[in-house]
Amino acid sequence: MTVSGPGTPEPRPATPGVPPGLCPEPPPTSVEQLRKEGNELFKCGDYGGALAAYTQALGLDATPQDQAILHRNRAACHLKLEDYDKAETEASKAIEKDGGDVKALYRRSQALEKLGRLDQAVLDLQRCVSLEPKNKVFQEALRNIGGQIQEKVRYMSSTDAKVEQMFQILLDPEEKGTEKKQKASQNLVVLAREDAGAEKIFRSNGVQLLQCLLDTGETDLMLAALRTLVGICSEHQSRTVATLSILGTRRVVSILGVESQAVSLAACHLLQVMFDALKEGVKKGFRGKEGAIIVDPARELKVLISNLLDLLTEVGVSGQGRDNALTLLIKAVPRKSLKDPNNSLTLWVIDQGLKKILEVGGSLQDPPGELAVTANSRVSASILLSKLFDDLKCDAERENFHRLCENYIKSWFEGQGLAGKLRAIQTVSCLLQGPCDAGNRALELSGVMESVIALCASEQEEEQLVAVEALIHAAGKAKRASFITANGVSLLKDLYKCSEKDSIRIRALVGLCKLGSAGGTDFSMKQFAEGSTLKLAKQCRKWLCNDQIDAGTRRWAVEGLAYLTFDADVKEEFVEDAAALKALFQLSRSEERSVLFAVASALVNCTNSYDYEEPDPKMVELAKYAKQHVPEQHPKDKPSFVRARVKKLLVAGVVSAMVCMVKTESPVLTSSCRELLSRVFLALVEEVEDRGTVVAQGGGRALIPLALEGTDVGQTKAAQALAKLTITSNPEMTFPGERIYEVVRPLVSLLHLNCSGLQNFEALMALTNLAGISERLRQKILKEKAVPMIEGYMFEEHEMIRRAATECMCNLAMSKEVQDLFEAQGNDRLKLLVLYSGEDDELLQRAAAGGLAMLTSMRPTLCSRIPQVTTHWLEILQALLLSSNQELQHRGAVVVLNMVEASREIASTLMESEMMEILSVLAKGDHSPVTRAAAACLDKAVEYGLIQPNQDGE
């Protein structure tokens, strides 16, 4: 027996009269029928379908021999689908049924080779060669794998001495601070990035030696150790579990809390890698003795998370370390998708650690005896609380969350004196910034709101700060704004006018700004007198520009502008103030990450990129008749004003600032914040002439992560901005290198039916540009399953969408897979192109005729099917040749030439019609592509003996 190829399933004869990929009638019910159906699907490239057929056959009464065949065929499918673990399992099952199954042995060797288990793969190949000594496929595979093993042995042996030497240098006290030591640490990190190197370090007692480096307390050595551990644990579950066992989970987590910011960040990165490894298991090929350690990921995850929760309330932990712990919890705990039904980890964290998170959220910055927190700690705690709350599935779970929060706040508010009340109010502020439903319920607890109002009048700055901030956050909630307008506006005004401390005045001003913008963009609903918002905005800009004030205080000025810029007059003055814009963008790049959302909100308001629908005139009249309020748009929010503001922001450098914001690795860059940035980017690229500026300042690169992560609305907005850039600029320059391939998925997402017609059209245009660049990009488009959606839009009623889809398909037709679709029996794809080539829409004609020319050139068999798809085919081709548009003429001439060259029979039909006269006239023209194609048609007809040249030889 010989093996025809690495992934060839059991052969079967073709079923007469059944097109490839289709099942005969009646549906297959026997093992043999299902196996044959699976083989046909495999041949057509439908590996998932083939796998399903083989699986169904296994569920029937298959003989042991049939089971062996089905298992090895399933192994072939898994190999094609690049699921090598399952391929190994299926091949092993086949070998259990038949130990001499050479195909199963070969397929298992392929899977083992891909998994990096070369020592096991070579045993299977040796067995194959012993069973079939003359099989050249087996012999060649054995030679290749032997070479790989030798190379690996050489590499491992050469690194033995290197690893030992590196650790000797690093642990030698005589080498302290030397260049030699620095080089050794760098080499160790580089070696660990390669999986074979990481495995070598791990097997050379590396984790224990790295522990010694961590124990030195020297920053450089600790960084080298942590970065090396990242390589050891990256995507490797068993090494991660072993590392945690050797170092101790508590020891690893405690490194987060050190004072050195660089070491804390490195530890954060290591823990993130460990989380990923525990959650997703091994993805890399070389795994070593993976089965030697019994792994319980759920238990290890809980141990890690439990230690992180303990770290939150541990005295002596740095503020940066607490922030990093919160960041890890934000990434690791909530479900990635709400489609995942299991939120047990979230429920466990709420039960075990909600009070600890609230303790961080309620901490005051830097008073003696309190936990060390940064300006970002409370914001991070708010984000974590919000994500935990959003991850709850039912009212009972949410009610438990509310109860725990309220009990915690009461425990501080009641019987703990003034310090307890401050702690409780600060916790309420944290909840208002996060899960606002829980914050609103906490505000309604007896005495809380009254205490907030009372403490605003305190003479102590710390007490005033806590109370005023709580009042500001409460004012942002519509249900509280009216209460505060009635009870707190006069108090805020007094604080703003009379306080001697800028920190208090600026916060009071923000409270007034929030209340003053309660009407949003509705010009007719303003809380304060005419001109008051402009005065407030002017003071905010003044504080924003004052670099003598610390960044934490100046960010409140941005908060105020984020609310005041609902007013179009404020927007106009703000974009004219170059100094204020410069200060805003500089602040967005500072360490004060909590300002990002406010900056993004102000930019959304200035560019009018929030959702706005023009009211129906009839409904407006009806509302007026019923004496209902009708929202009014400010005259300066008209499109011409918005375009002018966008241009001023571009000149001021808004794109560079936003690019820096997108690169921020902080929990503050929430999905909502990303959506705001996506909205602004879409507004910035609305005008074609502005897109070059956006691209030049890195906007194209920044849009890719926004289109891949965030809210659905945010991803769609970013994807639409990407489409606009791809349509009007050179994609290879806009998205250099590998980035161009990352653009495909966001563009394909715009083809879904829930997107607007404009988004569908722009996505099709952008994909058309990409499909014309390279085969690799076309393959990426195919892999994202875009073809069925593009085909659907070829039937769209809107002519521009229909045309764009046809142009996209024309470019995709250069790929073999798309050509196969047109060549497959039983579909109308070719018919649609032929009919569109005869439409009145010249641009649609051009696209369809181009597709026909391409397909008939690449697949001559399609030429014989054109006369079968419609009786009007001849008229359509003649109309193309007689068109006044030279492009249409040329495409028509190429189609006719391909048909003439494909078959004498088709050529005869063409020459017997008026086509010969048309070609004769075209052949006498000047030396254009149309003339040459027409002449070539006639020459071929002469060669066939269908026509005779005249006396002049023409």
JSON list of C-alpha atoms in Angstrom, two decimals, residues 121 154 478 559:
[
{"chain": "A", "resi": 121, "resn": "ALA", "atom": "CA", "xyz": [7.10, 11.39, 15.82]},
{"chain": "A", "resi": 154, "resn": "ARG", "atom": "CA", "xyz": [23.07, 20.65, 18.83]},
{"chain": "A", "resi": 478, "resn": "ALA", "atom": "CA", "xyz": [-30.04, 62.89, 35.96]},
{"chain": "A", "resi": 559, "resn": "GLU", "atom": "CA", "xyz": [-13.99, 67.46, 33.40]}
]
